[in-house]
Protein backbone atom coordinates (compact mmCIF):
# COMPACT_ATOMS: atom_id res chain seq x y z
CA UNK A 1 0.00 0.00 0.00
CA UNK A 2 1.42 3.39 -0.92
CA UNK A 3 2.39 6.00 1.62
CA UNK A 4 -0.67 8.23 2.17
CA UNK A 5 1.47 11.36 2.60
CA UNK A 6 3.69 10.84 -0.42
CA UNK A 7 1.83 9.09 -3.23
CA UNK A 8 0.23 12.27 -4.59
CA UNK A 9 3.61 13.96 -4.96
CA UNK A 10 5.08 10.84 -6.58
CA UNK A 11 2.30 10.56 -9.14
CA UNK A 12 2.42 14.29 -9.84
CA UNK A 13 6.12 14.01 -10.62
CA UNK A 14 5.32 11.15 -12.97
CA UNK A 15 2.65 13.17 -14.70
CA UNK A 16 4.94 16.19 -15.13
CA UNK A 17 7.87 14.16 -16.45
CA UNK A 18 8.27 11.98 -19.50
CA UNK A 19 5.63 9.33 -20.20
CA UNK A 20 6.02 5.95 -18.53
CA UNK A 21 8.09 3.39 -20.49
CA UNK A 22 5.05 1.43 -21.62
CA UNK A 23 3.51 4.54 -23.19
CA UNK A 24 6.64 6.36 -24.29
CA UNK A 25 6.35 5.37 -27.94
CA UNK A 26 2.65 6.08 -28.49
CA UNK A 27 2.42 9.16 -26.26
CA UNK A 28 5.60 10.65 -27.62
CA UNK A 29 4.25 10.48 -31.15
CA UNK A 30 0.97 12.03 -30.10
CA UNK A 31 2.56 14.85 -28.14
CA UNK A 32 5.41 15.62 -30.53
CA UNK A 33 8.18 14.40 -28.20
CA UNK A 34 11.24 12.86 -29.89
CA UNK A 35 13.72 11.59 -27.27
CA UNK A 36 17.17 10.51 -28.40
CA UNK A 37 16.40 6.88 -27.63
CA UNK A 38 13.15 6.93 -29.56
CA UNK A 39 12.38 3.64 -31.24
CA UNK A 40 11.53 3.32 -34.89
CA UNK A 41 7.98 4.43 -35.62
CA UNK A 42 5.37 1.72 -36.06
CA UNK A 43 4.07 0.85 -39.54
CA UNK A 44 2.02 3.52 -41.24
CA UNK A 45 -1.25 1.68 -40.88
CA UNK A 46 -0.78 1.50 -37.10
CA UNK A 47 -0.12 5.21 -36.81
CA UNK A 48 -3.26 6.27 -38.62
CA UNK A 49 -5.48 8.25 -36.22
CA UNK A 50 -9.12 7.25 -35.77
CA UNK A 51 -11.48 8.46 -38.45
CA UNK A 52 -13.10 11.07 -36.21
CA UNK A 53 -9.72 12.59 -35.35
CA UNK A 54 -8.83 13.08 -39.06
CA UNK A 55 -11.71 15.50 -39.58
CA UNK A 56 -10.60 19.02 -40.50
CA UNK A 57 -10.43 21.29 -37.45
CA UNK A 58 -12.83 23.80 -39.00
CA UNK A 59 -15.58 21.16 -39.08
CA UNK A 60 -15.51 20.63 -35.31
CA UNK A 61 -18.25 22.67 -33.57
CA UNK A 62 -17.04 24.96 -30.80
CA UNK A 63 -18.92 24.85 -27.46
CA UNK A 64 -20.70 27.99 -26.32
CA UNK A 65 -19.34 29.84 -23.32
CA UNK A 66 -20.74 28.34 -20.13
CA UNK A 67 -22.26 25.38 -22.00
CA UNK A 68 -21.55 21.82 -21.08
CA UNK A 69 -18.47 20.40 -22.71
CA UNK A 70 -19.27 18.12 -25.65
CA UNK A 71 -18.04 14.66 -24.82
CA UNK A 72 -18.85 10.98 -24.68
CA UNK A 73 -21.71 11.51 -22.21
CA UNK A 74 -23.36 14.22 -24.32
CA UNK A 75 -26.37 12.70 -26.14
CA UNK A 76 -26.35 15.37 -28.82
CA UNK A 77 -22.65 15.13 -29.60
CA UNK A 78 -21.54 13.81 -32.98
CA UNK A 79 -18.48 11.55 -33.34
CA UNK A 80 -16.47 14.58 -34.40
CA UNK A 81 -17.55 16.66 -31.39
CA UNK A 82 -17.07 13.79 -28.94
CA UNK A 83 -13.48 13.11 -29.98
CA UNK A 84 -10.91 14.71 -27.65
CA UNK A 85 -7.84 16.42 -29.07
CA UNK A 86 -5.38 14.25 -31.00
CA UNK A 87 -2.88 14.48 -28.16
CA UNK A 88 -5.30 12.81 -25.73
CA UNK A 89 -5.39 9.05 -25.46
CA UNK A 90 -8.63 7.26 -26.31
CA UNK A 91 -9.67 3.88 -24.91
CA UNK A 92 -9.54 0.90 -27.22
CA UNK A 93 -13.33 0.56 -26.97
CA UNK A 94 -15.92 3.10 -25.95
CA UNK A 95 -18.25 1.67 -23.28
CA UNK A 96 -21.97 1.60 -23.90
CA UNK A 97 -24.29 3.84 -21.91
CA UNK A 98 -26.41 2.03 -19.34
CA UNK A 99 -29.42 3.27 -17.36
CA UNK A 100 -29.01 3.76 -13.62
CA UNK A 101 -32.40 2.14 -12.95
CA UNK A 102 -33.38 -0.79 -15.16
CA UNK A 103 -36.50 -0.16 -17.23
CA UNK A 104 -38.15 -3.17 -15.60
CA UNK A 105 -37.86 -1.45 -12.20
CA UNK A 106 -38.52 2.15 -13.16
CA UNK A 107 -42.24 1.88 -12.38
CA UNK A 108 -41.79 0.55 -8.86
CA UNK A 109 -40.76 3.85 -7.26
CA UNK A 110 -43.40 5.89 -5.50
CA UNK A 111 -43.73 9.64 -5.53
CA UNK A 112 -41.03 11.24 -3.31
CA UNK A 113 -42.21 12.28 0.15
CA UNK A 114 -41.55 15.42 2.10
CA UNK A 115 -38.87 15.01 4.73
CA UNK A 116 -41.27 15.76 7.58
CA UNK A 117 -45.08 15.68 7.95
CA UNK A 118 -47.14 18.75 7.11
CA UNK A 119 -48.15 19.23 10.75
CA UNK A 120 -44.50 19.46 11.80
CA UNK A 121 -43.77 22.01 9.08
CA UNK A 122 -46.72 24.20 10.08
CA UNK A 123 -45.82 23.97 13.77
CA UNK A 124 -42.23 25.00 13.06
CA UNK A 125 -43.34 27.96 10.94
CA UNK A 126 -45.62 29.21 13.72
CA UNK A 127 -42.87 28.91 16.32
CA UNK A 128 -40.51 30.91 14.13
CA UNK A 129 -43.05 33.69 13.77
CA UNK A 130 -43.91 33.83 17.47
CA UNK A 131 -40.31 33.67 18.67
CA UNK A 132 -38.96 36.01 15.97
CA UNK A 133 -36.13 33.56 15.26
CA UNK A 134 -36.17 33.96 11.49
CA UNK A 135 -33.52 36.70 11.52
CA UNK A 136 -31.21 34.60 13.69
CA UNK A 137 -31.60 31.62 11.37
CA UNK A 138 -30.79 33.74 8.33
CA UNK A 139 -27.68 35.10 10.03
CA UNK A 140 -26.56 31.61 11.00
CA UNK A 141 -27.09 30.29 7.47
CA UNK A 142 -25.13 33.24 6.07
CA UNK A 143 -22.18 32.51 8.36
CA UNK A 144 -22.26 28.85 7.40
CA UNK A 145 -22.36 29.69 3.69
CA UNK A 146 -19.36 32.01 4.07
CA UNK A 147 -17.34 29.16 5.58
CA UNK A 148 -18.16 26.89 2.65
CA UNK A 149 -17.38 29.59 0.08
CA UNK A 150 -13.79 30.19 1.21
CA UNK A 151 -11.34 30.01 -1.72
CA UNK A 152 -8.85 27.17 -2.07
CA UNK A 153 -5.36 27.15 -3.53
CA UNK A 154 -5.44 23.44 -4.36
CA UNK A 155 -8.42 21.13 -4.70
CA UNK A 156 -9.75 19.73 -1.43
CA UNK A 157 -10.52 16.01 -1.30
CA UNK A 158 -13.03 14.76 1.27
CA UNK A 159 -13.44 11.02 1.78
CA UNK A 160 -16.67 9.53 3.16
CA UNK A 161 -16.71 5.98 4.48
CA UNK A 162 -18.32 3.79 7.13
CA UNK A 163 -17.70 0.67 9.15
CA UNK A 164 -20.41 -1.35 7.45
CA UNK A 165 -23.14 -1.05 4.87
CA UNK A 166 -26.43 0.65 5.66
CA UNK A 167 -24.80 3.40 7.73
CA UNK A 168 -25.85 6.24 5.40
CA UNK A 169 -22.40 6.68 3.81
CA UNK A 170 -23.65 7.38 0.28
CA UNK A 171 -26.43 9.64 1.57
CA UNK A 172 -23.89 11.72 3.51
CA UNK A 173 -21.63 11.95 0.44
CA UNK A 174 -24.56 13.12 -1.70
CA UNK A 175 -25.57 15.73 0.88
CA UNK A 176 -22.02 17.08 1.10
CA UNK A 177 -21.54 17.26 -2.65
CA UNK A 178 -24.91 18.95 -3.12
CA UNK A 179 -24.11 21.56 -0.46
CA UNK A 180 -20.72 22.39 -1.97
CA UNK A 181 -22.16 22.63 -5.47
CA UNK A 182 -24.90 24.97 -4.24
CA UNK A 183 -22.70 27.41 -2.32
CA UNK A 184 -19.41 27.34 -4.24
CA UNK A 185 -18.61 28.91 -7.61
CA UNK A 186 -15.85 26.51 -8.69
CA UNK A 187 -16.64 23.05 -10.12
CA UNK A 188 -17.40 20.28 -7.63
CA UNK A 189 -16.72 16.60 -8.30
CA UNK A 190 -18.32 13.56 -6.69
CA UNK A 191 -16.38 10.33 -7.14
CA UNK A 192 -17.78 6.89 -6.49
CA UNK A 193 -14.88 4.77 -5.26
CA UNK A 194 -17.24 1.96 -4.29
CA UNK A 195 -17.67 -0.11 -7.48
CA UNK A 196 -19.55 -2.90 -5.72
CA UNK A 197 -23.01 -1.77 -6.88
CA UNK A 198 -22.68 1.66 -5.30
CA UNK A 199 -25.81 3.82 -5.22
CA UNK A 200 -24.30 7.31 -5.51
CA UNK A 201 -25.56 7.88 -9.11
CA UNK A 202 -29.07 6.94 -8.03
CA UNK A 203 -28.90 9.28 -5.03
CA UNK A 204 -27.76 12.14 -7.25
CA UNK A 205 -30.50 11.61 -9.82
CA UNK A 206 -28.27 10.44 -12.70
CA UNK A 207 -30.20 8.69 -15.47
CA UNK A 208 -27.46 6.93 -17.46
CA UNK A 209 -23.83 5.94 -16.88
CA UNK A 210 -21.02 5.38 -19.33
CA UNK A 211 -17.47 6.10 -18.20
CA UNK A 212 -16.27 4.89 -14.80
CA UNK A 213 -13.35 5.64 -12.51
CA UNK A 214 -11.37 2.69 -13.89
CA UNK A 215 -12.07 3.84 -17.48
CA UNK A 216 -10.90 7.39 -16.80
CA UNK A 217 -7.66 6.12 -15.28
CA UNK A 218 -6.65 4.91 -18.76
CA UNK A 219 -7.66 8.19 -20.45
CA UNK A 220 -6.75 11.13 -18.23
CA UNK A 221 -3.63 13.10 -19.21
CA UNK A 222 -2.07 16.16 -17.55
CA UNK A 223 -2.51 18.34 -20.66
CA UNK A 224 -6.28 17.79 -20.84
CA UNK A 225 -8.49 20.81 -20.29
CA UNK A 226 -11.56 20.97 -18.07
CA UNK A 227 -13.73 20.65 -21.18
CA UNK A 228 -11.91 17.44 -22.13
CA UNK A 229 -12.35 15.97 -18.64
CA UNK A 230 -16.01 16.85 -18.15
CA UNK A 231 -16.84 15.12 -21.42
CA UNK A 232 -16.28 11.82 -19.59
CA UNK A 233 -18.31 12.80 -16.50
CA UNK A 234 -22.01 12.93 -15.68
CA UNK A 235 -23.22 16.50 -15.34
CA UNK A 236 -25.27 17.39 -12.25
CA UNK A 237 -27.05 20.63 -11.26
CA UNK A 238 -25.13 23.62 -9.86
CA UNK A 239 -21.84 23.05 -11.69
CA UNK A 240 -21.32 19.61 -10.14
CA UNK A 241 -20.03 16.47 -11.86
CA UNK A 242 -20.17 12.76 -11.10
CA UNK A 243 -17.60 10.04 -11.83
CA UNK A 244 -19.31 6.67 -11.25
CA UNK A 245 -17.50 3.66 -9.86
CA UNK A 246 -19.32 1.09 -11.99
CA UNK A 247 -22.22 0.67 -14.37
CA UNK A 248 -24.25 -1.39 -11.96
CA UNK A 249 -22.46 -4.60 -12.89
CA UNK A 250 -21.49 -7.18 -10.30
CA UNK A 251 -17.76 -7.85 -10.15
CA UNK A 252 -16.54 -4.37 -11.13
CA UNK A 253 -13.13 -3.70 -9.66
CA UNK A 254 -11.15 -0.57 -8.78
CA UNK A 255 -7.51 -0.94 -7.79
CA UNK A 256 -5.49 1.59 -5.83
CA UNK A 257 -3.26 2.48 -8.79
CA UNK A 258 -6.25 3.51 -10.91
CA UNK A 259 -7.76 5.46 -8.04
CA UNK A 260 -4.52 7.30 -7.30
CA UNK A 261 -3.98 8.28 -10.92
CA UNK A 262 -7.50 9.63 -11.35
CA UNK A 263 -7.57 11.57 -8.10
CA UNK A 264 -4.18 13.21 -8.63
CA UNK A 265 -4.98 14.12 -12.24
CA UNK A 266 -8.44 15.56 -11.47
CA UNK A 267 -7.50 17.49 -8.37
CA UNK A 268 -6.49 20.64 -10.26
CA UNK A 269 -9.82 20.91 -12.08
CA UNK A 270 -12.21 20.92 -9.10
CA UNK A 271 -12.27 23.05 -5.97
CA UNK A 272 -13.82 20.28 -3.86
CA UNK A 273 -13.98 16.55 -4.52
CA UNK A 274 -16.20 14.30 -2.39
CA UNK A 275 -15.29 10.61 -2.54
CA UNK A 276 -17.85 7.94 -1.67
CA UNK A 277 -15.48 5.18 -0.52
CA UNK A 278 -15.93 1.51 0.15
CA UNK A 279 -16.59 0.44 3.70
CA UNK A 280 -13.55 -0.09 5.88
CA UNK A 281 -11.15 -1.87 5.86
CA UNK A 282 -11.11 -2.03 2.02
CA UNK A 283 -7.74 -1.08 0.53
CA UNK A 284 -9.02 1.74 -1.71
CA UNK A 285 -10.90 3.21 1.25
CA UNK A 286 -7.72 3.22 3.37
CA UNK A 287 -5.78 4.95 0.59
CA UNK A 288 -8.57 7.49 0.11
CA UNK A 289 -8.73 8.28 3.82
CA UNK A 290 -4.97 8.71 4.16
CA UNK A 291 -4.74 11.00 1.10
CA UNK A 292 -7.83 13.15 1.77
CA UNK A 293 -7.62 16.48 3.55
CA UNK A 294 -10.72 15.62 5.61
CA UNK A 295 -12.61 12.44 6.41
CA UNK A 296 -16.24 11.71 7.24
CA UNK A 297 -17.19 8.52 9.05
CA UNK A 298 -20.91 7.76 8.66
CA UNK A 299 -22.41 5.86 11.58
CA UNK A 300 -26.01 4.85 12.31
CA UNK A 301 -27.54 6.07 15.55
CA UNK A 302 -27.91 2.54 16.92
CA UNK A 303 -26.17 0.74 19.76
CA UNK A 304 -24.10 -1.47 17.44
CA UNK A 305 -23.30 1.48 15.19
CA UNK A 306 -22.05 3.58 18.10
CA UNK A 307 -20.05 0.66 19.52
CA UNK A 308 -18.27 -0.03 16.20
CA UNK A 309 -17.56 3.64 15.54
CA UNK A 310 -16.19 4.19 19.03
CA UNK A 311 -13.80 1.25 18.58
CA UNK A 312 -12.55 2.67 15.25
CA UNK A 313 -12.01 6.12 16.75
CA UNK A 314 -10.03 4.61 19.60
CA UNK A 315 -7.86 2.85 17.03
CA UNK A 316 -7.37 6.13 15.14
CA UNK A 317 -6.03 7.73 18.32
CA UNK A 318 -2.88 5.67 17.78
CA UNK A 319 -2.35 7.14 14.29
CA UNK A 320 -0.79 10.55 13.51
CA UNK A 321 -2.75 13.32 15.19
CA UNK A 322 -4.08 14.85 11.96
CA UNK A 323 -6.01 11.65 11.14
CA UNK A 324 -8.51 11.88 13.99
CA UNK A 325 -8.38 15.68 14.13
CA UNK A 326 -9.48 15.77 10.50
CA UNK A 327 -12.28 13.23 10.99
CA UNK A 328 -15.95 14.09 11.40
CA UNK A 329 -18.51 11.51 12.48
CA UNK A 330 -21.90 11.91 10.80
CA UNK A 331 -24.35 10.25 13.17
CA UNK A 332 -27.44 9.41 11.13
CA UNK A 333 -30.80 8.65 12.72
CA UNK A 334 -32.31 5.75 10.81
CA UNK A 335 -35.72 6.02 12.52
CA UNK A 336 -37.78 8.79 14.05
CA UNK A 337 -37.34 7.22 17.50
CA UNK A 338 -33.75 5.88 17.88
CA UNK A 339 -33.13 3.20 20.46
CA UNK A 340 -30.33 5.24 22.09
CA UNK A 341 -29.81 8.71 23.50
CA UNK A 342 -28.30 10.30 20.38
CA UNK A 343 -26.85 13.38 22.10
CA UNK A 344 -25.29 11.31 24.88
CA UNK A 345 -23.78 8.97 22.29
CA UNK A 346 -22.42 11.93 20.34
CA UNK A 347 -20.67 13.27 23.44
CA UNK A 348 -19.10 9.87 24.05
CA UNK A 349 -17.71 9.84 20.48
CA UNK A 350 -16.41 13.41 20.84
CA UNK A 351 -14.31 12.31 23.81
CA UNK A 352 -11.98 10.55 21.35
CA UNK A 353 -11.04 13.87 19.70
CA UNK A 354 -13.25 13.53 16.64
CA UNK A 355 -15.93 16.03 15.63
CA UNK A 356 -19.49 14.68 15.66
CA UNK A 357 -22.55 15.98 13.81
CA UNK A 358 -26.04 14.53 14.12
CA UNK A 359 -28.23 14.22 11.04
CA UNK A 360 -31.87 13.91 12.13
CA UNK A 361 -34.27 11.36 10.70
CA UNK A 362 -35.74 12.47 7.38
CA UNK A 363 -38.52 10.61 5.57
CA UNK A 364 -37.28 11.77 2.17
CA UNK A 365 -33.77 10.43 2.77
CA UNK A 366 -35.09 7.20 4.29
CA UNK A 367 -36.91 6.39 1.04
CA UNK A 368 -33.56 5.79 -0.68
CA UNK A 369 -34.36 7.50 -3.98
CA UNK A 370 -32.92 10.52 -5.74
CA UNK A 371 -32.01 13.36 -3.40
CA UNK A 372 -34.19 16.44 -3.84
CA UNK A 373 -33.13 19.22 -1.52
CA UNK A 374 -36.50 21.00 -1.70
CA UNK A 375 -38.13 17.95 -0.08
CA UNK A 376 -35.69 17.72 2.81
CA UNK A 377 -36.93 18.69 6.25
CA UNK A 378 -35.61 22.05 7.37
CA UNK A 379 -33.61 20.56 10.30
CA UNK A 380 -31.98 18.15 7.85
CA UNK A 381 -30.97 20.94 5.47
CA UNK A 382 -29.49 23.00 8.30
CA UNK A 383 -27.63 20.01 9.79
CA UNK A 384 -26.25 18.96 6.38
CA UNK A 385 -25.04 22.50 5.64
CA UNK A 386 -23.32 22.75 9.03
CA UNK A 387 -21.70 19.37 8.44
CA UNK A 388 -20.43 20.50 5.03
CA UNK A 389 -19.00 23.71 6.52
CA UNK A 390 -17.26 21.87 9.36
CA UNK A 391 -15.71 19.28 7.03
CA UNK A 392 -14.54 21.95 4.60
CA UNK A 393 -12.94 23.96 7.41
CA UNK A 394 -11.02 20.88 8.52
CA UNK A 395 -9.86 20.24 4.96
CA UNK A 396 -8.41 23.75 4.80
CA UNK A 397 -6.10 22.96 7.71
CA UNK A 398 -4.47 20.02 5.91
CA UNK A 399 -2.25 20.78 2.89
PDB file of C-alpha atoms in Angstrom, residues 176-298:
ATOM      1  CA  UNK A 176     -22.021  17.082   1.103  1.00  0.00           C
ATOM      2  CA  UNK A 177     -21.540  17.264  -2.651  1.00  0.00           C
ATOM      3  CA  UNK A 178     -24.909  18.954  -3.124  1.00  0.00           C
ATOM      4  CA  UNK A 179     -24.114  21.556  -0.461  1.00  0.00           C
ATOM      5  CA  UNK A 180     -20.716  22.394  -1.966  1.00  0.00           C
ATOM      6  CA  UNK A 181     -22.156  22.633  -5.466  1.00  0.00           C
ATOM      7  CA  UNK A 182     -24.901  24.968  -4.238  1.00  0.00           C
ATOM      8  CA  UNK A 183     -22.701  27.406  -2.325  1.00  0.00           C
ATOM      9  CA  UNK A 184     -19.407  27.335  -4.236  1.00  0.00           C
ATOM     10  CA  UNK A 185     -18.607  28.912  -7.605  1.00  0.00           C
ATOM     11  CA  UNK A 186     -15.852  26.512  -8.693  1.00  0.00           C
ATOM     12  CA  UNK A 187     -16.641  23.054 -10.118  1.00  0.00           C
ATOM     13  CA  UNK A 188     -17.398  20.282  -7.629  1.00  0.00           C
ATOM     14  CA  UNK A 189     -16.723  16.597  -8.300  1.00  0.00           C
ATOM     15  CA  UNK A 190     -18.323  13.561  -6.690  1.00  0.00           C
ATOM     16  CA  UNK A 191     -16.376  10.329  -7.141  1.00  0.00           C
ATOM     17  CA  UNK A 192     -17.779   6.890  -6.489  1.00  0.00           C
ATOM     18  CA  UNK A 193     -14.880   4.768  -5.264  1.00  0.00           C
ATOM     19  CA  UNK A 194     -17.239   1.962  -4.288  1.00  0.00           C
ATOM     20  CA  UNK A 195     -17.672  -0.108  -7.475  1.00  0.00           C
ATOM     21  CA  UNK A 196     -19.549  -2.904  -5.724  1.00  0.00           C
ATOM     22  CA  UNK A 197     -23.009  -1.772  -6.884  1.00  0.00           C
ATOM     23  CA  UNK A 198     -22.684   1.659  -5.301  1.00  0.00           C
ATOM     24  CA  UNK A 199     -25.808   3.818  -5.224  1.00  0.00           C
ATOM     25  CA  UNK A 200     -24.295   7.310  -5.513  1.00  0.00           C
ATOM     26  CA  UNK A 201     -25.555   7.876  -9.114  1.00  0.00           C
ATOM     27  CA  UNK A 202     -29.073   6.938  -8.029  1.00  0.00           C
ATOM     28  CA  UNK A 203     -28.898   9.277  -5.030  1.00  0.00           C
ATOM     29  CA  UNK A 204     -27.760  12.144  -7.254  1.00  0.00           C
ATOM     30  CA  UNK A 205     -30.497  11.607  -9.824  1.00  0.00           C
ATOM     31  CA  UNK A 206     -28.274  10.439 -12.698  1.00  0.00           C
ATOM     32  CA  UNK A 207     -30.197   8.691 -15.474  1.00  0.00           C
ATOM     33  CA  UNK A 208     -27.458   6.933 -17.457  1.00  0.00           C
ATOM     34  CA  UNK A 209     -23.828   5.941 -16.885  1.00  0.00           C
ATOM     35  CA  UNK A 210     -21.024   5.383 -19.334  1.00  0.00           C
ATOM     36  CA  UNK A 211     -17.471   6.102 -18.202  1.00  0.00           C
ATOM     37  CA  UNK A 212     -16.269   4.889 -14.799  1.00  0.00           C
ATOM     38  CA  UNK A 213     -13.350   5.644 -12.508  1.00  0.00           C
ATOM     39  CA  UNK A 214     -11.374   2.694 -13.893  1.00  0.00           C
ATOM     40  CA  UNK A 215     -12.069   3.843 -17.475  1.00  0.00           C
ATOM     41  CA  UNK A 216     -10.903   7.388 -16.803  1.00  0.00           C
ATOM     42  CA  UNK A 217      -7.659   6.122 -15.281  1.00  0.00           C
ATOM     43  CA  UNK A 218      -6.655   4.908 -18.761  1.00  0.00           C
ATOM     44  CA  UNK A 219      -7.664   8.190 -20.447  1.00  0.00           C
ATOM     45  CA  UNK A 220      -6.750  11.132 -18.231  1.00  0.00           C
ATOM     46  CA  UNK A 221      -3.634  13.101 -19.212  1.00  0.00           C
ATOM     47  CA  UNK A 222      -2.072  16.163 -17.551  1.00  0.00           C
ATOM     48  CA  UNK A 223      -2.509  18.338 -20.663  1.00  0.00           C
ATOM     49  CA  UNK A 224      -6.280  17.788 -20.840  1.00  0.00           C
ATOM     50  CA  UNK A 225      -8.486  20.810 -20.290  1.00  0.00           C
ATOM     51  CA  UNK A 226     -11.559  20.968 -18.066  1.00  0.00           C
ATOM     52  CA  UNK A 227     -13.730  20.650 -21.180  1.00  0.00           C
ATOM     53  CA  UNK A 228     -11.908  17.442 -22.129  1.00  0.00           C
ATOM     54  CA  UNK A 229     -12.346  15.973 -18.639  1.00  0.00           C
ATOM     55  CA  UNK A 230     -16.015  16.845 -18.147  1.00  0.00           C
ATOM     56  CA  UNK A 231     -16.836  15.118 -21.419  1.00  0.00           C
ATOM     57  CA  UNK A 232     -16.282  11.821 -19.595  1.00  0.00           C
ATOM     58  CA  UNK A 233     -18.314  12.798 -16.503  1.00  0.00           C
ATOM     59  CA  UNK A 234     -22.010  12.930 -15.676  1.00  0.00           C
ATOM     60  CA  UNK A 235     -23.216  16.503 -15.340  1.00  0.00           C
ATOM     61  CA  UNK A 236     -25.272  17.395 -12.253  1.00  0.00           C
ATOM     62  CA  UNK A 237     -27.048  20.633 -11.259  1.00  0.00           C
ATOM     63  CA  UNK A 238     -25.131  23.625  -9.858  1.00  0.00           C
ATOM     64  CA  UNK A 239     -21.836  23.045 -11.692  1.00  0.00           C
ATOM     65  CA  UNK A 240     -21.324  19.608 -10.141  1.00  0.00           C
ATOM     66  CA  UNK A 241     -20.030  16.466 -11.864  1.00  0.00           C
ATOM     67  CA  UNK A 242     -20.171  12.758 -11.096  1.00  0.00           C
ATOM     68  CA  UNK A 243     -17.597  10.042 -11.831  1.00  0.00           C
ATOM     69  CA  UNK A 244     -19.314   6.667 -11.248  1.00  0.00           C
ATOM     70  CA  UNK A 245     -17.501   3.655  -9.863  1.00  0.00           C
ATOM     71  CA  UNK A 246     -19.316   1.087 -11.995  1.00  0.00           C
ATOM     72  CA  UNK A 247     -22.221   0.668 -14.375  1.00  0.00           C
ATOM     73  CA  UNK A 248     -24.251  -1.393 -11.957  1.00  0.00           C
ATOM     74  CA  UNK A 249     -22.460  -4.599 -12.890  1.00  0.00           C
ATOM     75  CA  UNK A 250     -21.490  -7.184 -10.303  1.00  0.00           C
ATOM     76  CA  UNK A 251     -17.760  -7.851 -10.154  1.00  0.00           C
ATOM     77  CA  UNK A 252     -16.544  -4.368 -11.130  1.00  0.00           C
ATOM     78  CA  UNK A 253     -13.134  -3.698  -9.656  1.00  0.00           C
ATOM     79  CA  UNK A 254     -11.154  -0.570  -8.778  1.00  0.00           C
ATOM     80  CA  UNK A 255      -7.506  -0.937  -7.788  1.00  0.00           C
ATOM     81  CA  UNK A 256      -5.488   1.590  -5.831  1.00  0.00           C
ATOM     82  CA  UNK A 257      -3.258   2.480  -8.793  1.00  0.00           C
ATOM     83  CA  UNK A 258      -6.254   3.514 -10.910  1.00  0.00           C
ATOM     84  CA  UNK A 259      -7.765   5.464  -8.036  1.00  0.00           C
ATOM     85  CA  UNK A 260      -4.521   7.301  -7.301  1.00  0.00           C
ATOM     86  CA  UNK A 261      -3.976   8.280 -10.920  1.00  0.00           C
ATOM     87  CA  UNK A 262      -7.503   9.625 -11.352  1.00  0.00           C
ATOM     88  CA  UNK A 263      -7.568  11.573  -8.096  1.00  0.00           C
ATOM     89  CA  UNK A 264      -4.184  13.214  -8.628  1.00  0.00           C
ATOM     90  CA  UNK A 265      -4.979  14.124 -12.239  1.00  0.00           C
ATOM     91  CA  UNK A 266      -8.438  15.559 -11.475  1.00  0.00           C
ATOM     92  CA  UNK A 267      -7.504  17.492  -8.369  1.00  0.00           C
ATOM     93  CA  UNK A 268      -6.494  20.636 -10.260  1.00  0.00           C
ATOM     94  CA  UNK A 269      -9.821  20.908 -12.081  1.00  0.00           C
ATOM     95  CA  UNK A 270     -12.210  20.919  -9.099  1.00  0.00           C
ATOM     96  CA  UNK A 271     -12.269  23.049  -5.973  1.00  0.00           C
ATOM     97  CA  UNK A 272     -13.820  20.285  -3.855  1.00  0.00           C
ATOM     98  CA  UNK A 273     -13.975  16.548  -4.518  1.00  0.00           C
ATOM     99  CA  UNK A 274     -16.203  14.304  -2.393  1.00  0.00           C
ATOM    100  CA  UNK A 275     -15.289  10.609  -2.543  1.00  0.00           C
ATOM    101  CA  UNK A 276     -17.847   7.943  -1.668  1.00  0.00           C
ATOM    102  CA  UNK A 277     -15.478   5.180  -0.523  1.00  0.00           C
ATOM    103  CA  UNK A 278     -15.927   1.511   0.150  1.00  0.00           C
ATOM    104  CA  UNK A 279     -16.592   0.445   3.698  1.00  0.00           C
ATOM    105  CA  UNK A 280     -13.545  -0.094   5.879  1.00  0.00           C
ATOM    106  CA  UNK A 281     -11.146  -1.875   5.862  1.00  0.00           C
ATOM    107  CA  UNK A 282     -11.106  -2.032   2.024  1.00  0.00           C
ATOM    108  CA  UNK A 283      -7.735  -1.081   0.532  1.00  0.00           C
ATOM    109  CA  UNK A 284      -9.018   1.741  -1.708  1.00  0.00           C
ATOM    110  CA  UNK A 285     -10.898   3.207   1.254  1.00  0.00           C
ATOM    111  CA  UNK A 286      -7.720   3.221   3.366  1.00  0.00           C
ATOM    112  CA  UNK A 287      -5.782   4.953   0.590  1.00  0.00           C
ATOM    113  CA  UNK A 288      -8.574   7.493   0.111  1.00  0.00           C
ATOM    114  CA  UNK A 289      -8.728   8.276   3.819  1.00  0.00           C
ATOM    115  CA  UNK A 290      -4.967   8.712   4.158  1.00  0.00           C
ATOM    116  CA  UNK A 291      -4.739  11.000   1.103  1.00  0.00           C
ATOM    117  CA  UNK A 292      -7.832  13.152   1.771  1.00  0.00           C
ATOM    118  CA  UNK A 293      -7.619  16.483   3.554  1.00  0.00           C
ATOM    119  CA  UNK A 294     -10.724  15.623   5.613  1.00  0.00           C
ATOM    120  CA  UNK A 295     -12.611  12.436   6.409  1.00  0.00           C
ATOM    121  CA  UNK A 296     -16.237  11.707   7.236  1.00  0.00           C
ATOM    122  CA  UNK A 297     -17.194   8.517   9.048  1.00  0.00           C
ATOM    123  CA  UNK A 298     -20.908   7.759   8.663  1.00  0.00           C
TER     124      UNK A 298
END
